[in-house]
């Protein structure tokens, strides 16, 4: 398994990583280690674009 990196191009993302929530805005990113449960959500009113 490898690390994953999410980078927000536009909108706001809520990332739940191993039970802890973090909100990311445009031009912010976060790394998710291997074997750690996560999900990414768009709880905002605008479209979410990310890499």
PDB file of N, CA and C in Angstrom:
ATOM      1  N   UNK A   1       0.843  -1.186   0.000  1.00  0.00           N
ATOM      2  CA  UNK A   1       0.000   0.000   0.000  1.00  0.00           C
ATOM      3  C   UNK A   1       0.884   1.244   0.000  1.00  0.00           C
ATOM      4  N   UNK A   2       0.325   2.331  -0.493  1.00  0.00           N
ATOM      5  CA  UNK A   2       1.085   3.576  -0.537  1.00  0.00           C
ATOM      6  C   UNK A   2       0.283   4.707   0.096  1.00  0.00           C
ATOM      7  N   UNK A   3       0.971   5.800   0.361  1.00  0.00           N
ATOM      8  CA  UNK A   3       0.325   6.995   0.893  1.00  0.00           C
ATOM      9  C   UNK A   3      -0.548   7.608  -0.197  1.00  0.00           C
ATOM     10  N   UNK A   4      -1.602   8.306   0.201  1.00  0.00           N
ATOM     11  CA  UNK A   4      -2.444   9.044  -0.736  1.00  0.00           C
ATOM     12  C   UNK A   4      -2.402  10.508  -0.335  1.00  0.00           C
ATOM     13  N   UNK A   5      -2.446  11.380  -1.333  1.00  0.00           N
ATOM     14  CA  UNK A   5      -2.431  12.818  -1.075  1.00  0.00           C
ATOM     15  C   UNK A   5      -3.612  13.440  -1.800  1.00  0.00           C
ATOM     16  N   UNK A   6      -4.403  14.213  -1.088  1.00  0.00           N
ATOM     17  CA  UNK A   6      -5.542  14.916  -1.664  1.00  0.00           C
ATOM     18  C   UNK A   6      -5.237  16.402  -1.663  1.00  0.00           C
ATOM     19  N   UNK A   7      -5.422  17.048  -2.814  1.00  0.00           N
ATOM     20  CA  UNK A   7      -5.192  18.491  -2.959  1.00  0.00           C
ATOM     21  C   UNK A   7      -6.461  19.116  -3.508  1.00  0.00           C
ATOM     22  N   UNK A   8      -6.974  20.142  -2.829  1.00  0.00           N
ATOM     23  CA  UNK A   8      -8.244  20.759  -3.200  1.00  0.00           C
ATOM     24  C   UNK A   8      -7.998  21.856  -4.231  1.00  0.00           C
ATOM     25  N   UNK A   9      -8.599  21.694  -5.405  1.00  0.00           N
ATOM     26  CA  UNK A   9      -8.505  22.700  -6.471  1.00  0.00           C
ATOM     27  C   UNK A   9      -9.546  23.789  -6.285  1.00  0.00           C
ATOM     28  N   UNK A  10     -10.763  23.394  -5.920  1.00  0.00           N
ATOM     29  CA  UNK A  10     -11.824  24.370  -5.652  1.00  0.00           C
ATOM     30  C   UNK A  10     -12.874  23.739  -4.752  1.00  0.00           C
ATOM     31  N   UNK A  11     -13.575  24.595  -4.019  1.00  0.00           N
ATOM     32  CA  UNK A  11     -14.583  24.138  -3.076  1.00  0.00           C
ATOM     33  C   UNK A  11     -13.968  23.831  -1.719  1.00  0.00           C
ATOM     34  N   UNK A  12     -14.744  23.148  -0.894  1.00  0.00           N
ATOM     35  CA  UNK A  12     -14.289  22.723   0.439  1.00  0.00           C
ATOM     36  C   UNK A  12     -14.574  21.236   0.586  1.00  0.00           C
ATOM     37  N   UNK A  13     -13.622  20.541   1.163  1.00  0.00           N
ATOM     38  CA  UNK A  13     -13.771  19.107   1.379  1.00  0.00           C
ATOM     39  C   UNK A  13     -13.703  18.812   2.867  1.00  0.00           C
ATOM     40  N   UNK A  14     -14.513  17.875   3.295  1.00  0.00           N
ATOM     41  CA  UNK A  14     -14.404  17.347   4.649  1.00  0.00           C
ATOM     42  C   UNK A  14     -13.789  15.962   4.519  1.00  0.00           C
ATOM     43  N   UNK A  15     -12.643  15.780   5.133  1.00  0.00           N
ATOM     44  CA  UNK A  15     -11.994  14.478   5.145  1.00  0.00           C
ATOM     45  C   UNK A  15     -12.109  13.888   6.534  1.00  0.00           C
ATOM     46  N   UNK A  16     -12.619  12.679   6.578  1.00  0.00           N
ATOM     47  CA  UNK A  16     -12.644  11.939   7.829  1.00  0.00           C
ATOM     48  C   UNK A  16     -11.529  10.905   7.731  1.00  0.00           C
ATOM     49  N   UNK A  17     -10.496  11.079   8.546  1.00  0.00           N
ATOM     50  CA  UNK A  17      -9.338  10.193   8.520  1.00  0.00           C
ATOM     51  C   UNK A  17      -9.230   9.511   9.869  1.00  0.00           C
ATOM     52  N   UNK A  18      -9.440   8.214   9.849  1.00  0.00           N
ATOM     53  CA  UNK A  18      -9.372   7.392  11.070  1.00  0.00           C
ATOM     54  C   UNK A  18     -10.257   7.964  12.182  1.00  0.00           C
ATOM     55  N   UNK A  19     -11.453   8.440  11.804  1.00  0.00           N
ATOM     56  CA  UNK A  19     -12.436   8.926  12.770  1.00  0.00           C
ATOM     57  C   UNK A  19     -12.324  10.398  13.123  1.00  0.00           C
ATOM     58  N   UNK A  20     -11.304  11.085  12.619  1.00  0.00           N
ATOM     59  CA  UNK A  20     -11.115  12.508  12.907  1.00  0.00           C
ATOM     60  C   UNK A  20     -11.432  13.325  11.648  1.00  0.00           C
ATOM     61  N   UNK A  21     -12.253  14.369  11.792  1.00  0.00           N
ATOM     62  CA  UNK A  21     -12.658  15.189  10.645  1.00  0.00           C
ATOM     63  C   UNK A  21     -11.757  16.410  10.488  1.00  0.00           C
ATOM     64  N   UNK A  22     -11.482  16.732   9.234  1.00  0.00           N
ATOM     65  CA  UNK A  22     -10.661  17.885   8.892  1.00  0.00           C
ATOM     66  C   UNK A  22     -11.277  18.540   7.661  1.00  0.00           C
ATOM     67  N   UNK A  23     -11.443  19.868   7.696  1.00  0.00           N
ATOM     68  CA  UNK A  23     -12.001  20.604   6.559  1.00  0.00           C
ATOM     69  C   UNK A  23     -10.849  21.243   5.791  1.00  0.00           C
ATOM     70  N   UNK A  24     -10.823  21.017   4.478  1.00  0.00           N
ATOM     71  CA  UNK A  24      -9.801  21.582   3.609  1.00  0.00           C
ATOM     72  C   UNK A  24     -10.447  22.536   2.617  1.00  0.00           C
ATOM     73  N   UNK A  25      -9.799  23.665   2.384  1.00  0.00           N
ATOM     74  CA  UNK A  25     -10.264  24.658   1.420  1.00  0.00           C
ATOM     75  C   UNK A  25      -9.351  24.651   0.204  1.00  0.00           C
ATOM     76  N   UNK A  26      -9.669  25.504  -0.749  1.00  0.00           N
ATOM     77  CA  UNK A  26      -8.897  25.619  -1.987  1.00  0.00           C
ATOM     78  C   UNK A  26      -7.406  25.785  -1.682  1.00  0.00           C
ATOM     79  N   UNK A  27      -6.586  25.052  -2.438  1.00  0.00           N
ATOM     80  CA  UNK A  27      -5.118  25.078  -2.358  1.00  0.00           C
ATOM     81  C   UNK A  27      -4.563  24.494  -1.063  1.00  0.00           C
ATOM     82  N   UNK A  28      -5.340  23.664  -0.375  1.00  0.00           N
ATOM     83  CA  UNK A  28      -4.852  22.945   0.791  1.00  0.00           C
ATOM     84  C   UNK A  28      -4.824  21.456   0.462  1.00  0.00           C
ATOM     85  N   UNK A  29      -3.965  20.733   1.150  1.00  0.00           N
ATOM     86  CA  UNK A  29      -3.859  19.305   0.908  1.00  0.00           C
ATOM     87  C   UNK A  29      -3.603  18.547   2.188  1.00  0.00           C
ATOM     88  N   UNK A  30      -3.762  17.234   2.100  1.00  0.00           N
ATOM     89  CA  UNK A  30      -3.518  16.366   3.248  1.00  0.00           C
ATOM     90  C   UNK A  30      -3.063  15.001   2.734  1.00  0.00           C
ATOM     91  N   UNK A  31      -2.172  14.389   3.499  1.00  0.00           N
ATOM     92  CA  UNK A  31      -1.679  13.053   3.177  1.00  0.00           C
ATOM     93  C   UNK A  31      -2.377  12.033   4.070  1.00  0.00           C
ATOM     94  N   UNK A  32      -2.784  10.928   3.468  1.00  0.00           N
ATOM     95  CA  UNK A  32      -3.414   9.838   4.209  1.00  0.00           C
ATOM     96  C   UNK A  32      -2.454   8.649   4.185  1.00  0.00           C
ATOM     97  N   UNK A  33      -2.026   8.194   5.360  1.00  0.00           N
ATOM     98  CA  UNK A  33      -1.098   7.054   5.420  1.00  0.00           C
ATOM     99  C   UNK A  33      -1.767   5.760   4.953  1.00  0.00           C
ATOM    100  N   UNK A  34      -0.945   4.769   4.592  1.00  0.00           N
ATOM    101  CA  UNK A  34      -1.510   3.480   4.184  1.00  0.00           C
ATOM    102  C   UNK A  34      -2.265   2.802   5.330  1.00  0.00           C
ATOM    103  N   UNK A  35      -3.245   2.025   4.956  1.00  0.00           N
ATOM    104  CA  UNK A  35      -4.030   1.209   5.896  1.00  0.00           C
ATOM    105  C   UNK A  35      -4.787   2.018   6.948  1.00  0.00           C
ATOM    106  N   UNK A  36      -5.090   3.279   6.644  1.00  0.00           N
ATOM    107  CA  UNK A  36      -5.873   4.119   7.544  1.00  0.00           C
ATOM    108  C   UNK A  36      -7.218   4.391   6.855  1.00  0.00           C
ATOM    109  N   UNK A  37      -8.335   4.085   7.514  1.00  0.00           N
ATOM    110  CA  UNK A  37      -9.638   4.326   6.896  1.00  0.00           C
ATOM    111  C   UNK A  37      -9.896   5.826   6.726  1.00  0.00           C
ATOM    112  N   UNK A  38     -10.494   6.184   5.586  1.00  0.00           N
ATOM    113  CA  UNK A  38     -10.792   7.591   5.318  1.00  0.00           C
ATOM    114  C   UNK A  38     -11.987   7.686   4.383  1.00  0.00           C
ATOM    115  N   UNK A  39     -12.574   8.866   4.355  1.00  0.00           N
ATOM    116  CA  UNK A  39     -13.576   9.201   3.339  1.00  0.00           C
ATOM    117  C   UNK A  39     -13.514  10.695   3.106  1.00  0.00           C
ATOM    118  N   UNK A  40     -13.843  11.111   1.886  1.00  0.00           N
ATOM    119  CA  UNK A  40     -13.855  12.526   1.527  1.00  0.00           C
ATOM    120  C   UNK A  40     -15.293  12.889   1.162  1.00  0.00           C
ATOM    121  N   UNK A  41     -15.753  14.015   1.707  1.00  0.00           N
ATOM    122  CA  UNK A  41     -17.140  14.445   1.520  1.00  0.00           C
ATOM    123  C   UNK A  41     -17.198  15.880   1.031  1.00  0.00           C
ATOM    124  N   UNK A  42     -18.187  16.178   0.221  1.00  0.00           N
ATOM    125  CA  UNK A  42     -18.476  17.553  -0.172  1.00  0.00           C
ATOM    126  C   UNK A  42     -19.740  17.965   0.565  1.00  0.00           C
ATOM    127  N   UNK A  43     -19.567  18.667   1.666  1.00  0.00           N
ATOM    128  CA  UNK A  43     -20.712  19.121   2.457  1.00  0.00           C
ATOM    129  C   UNK A  43     -21.029  20.588   2.181  1.00  0.00           C
ATOM    130  N   UNK A  44     -20.303  21.193   1.235  1.00  0.00           N
ATOM    131  CA  UNK A  44     -20.533  22.591   0.873  1.00  0.00           C
ATOM    132  C   UNK A  44     -21.600  22.715  -0.196  1.00  0.00           C
ATOM    133  N   UNK A  45     -21.877  23.956  -0.571  1.00  0.00           N
ATOM    134  CA  UNK A  45     -22.904  24.226  -1.576  1.00  0.00           C
ATOM    135  C   UNK A  45     -22.325  24.329  -2.992  1.00  0.00           C
ATOM    136  N   UNK A  46     -20.991  24.392  -3.125  1.00  0.00           N
ATOM    137  CA  UNK A  46     -20.378  24.488  -4.448  1.00  0.00           C
ATOM    138  C   UNK A  46     -19.727  23.160  -4.827  1.00  0.00           C
ATOM    139  N   UNK A  47     -19.354  23.047  -6.098  1.00  0.00           N
ATOM    140  CA  UNK A  47     -18.687  21.840  -6.560  1.00  0.00           C
ATOM    141  C   UNK A  47     -17.334  21.692  -5.898  1.00  0.00           C
ATOM    142  N   UNK A  48     -16.919  20.470  -5.713  1.00  0.00           N
ATOM    143  CA  UNK A  48     -15.620  20.146  -5.145  1.00  0.00           C
ATOM    144  C   UNK A  48     -14.759  19.540  -6.235  1.00  0.00           C
ATOM    145  N   UNK A  49     -13.575  20.113  -6.462  1.00  0.00           N
ATOM    146  CA  UNK A  49     -12.614  19.549  -7.397  1.00  0.00           C
ATOM    147  C   UNK A  49     -11.332  19.286  -6.645  1.00  0.00           C
ATOM    148  N   UNK A  50     -10.782  18.074  -6.795  1.00  0.00           N
ATOM    149  CA  UNK A  50      -9.562  17.738  -6.066  1.00  0.00           C
ATOM    150  C   UNK A  50      -8.736  16.744  -6.884  1.00  0.00           C
ATOM    151  N   UNK A  51      -7.470  16.678  -6.514  1.00  0.00           N
ATOM    152  CA  UNK A  51      -6.551  15.685  -7.091  1.00  0.00           C
ATOM    153  C   UNK A  51      -6.199  14.699  -6.015  1.00  0.00           C
TER     154      UNK A  51
END
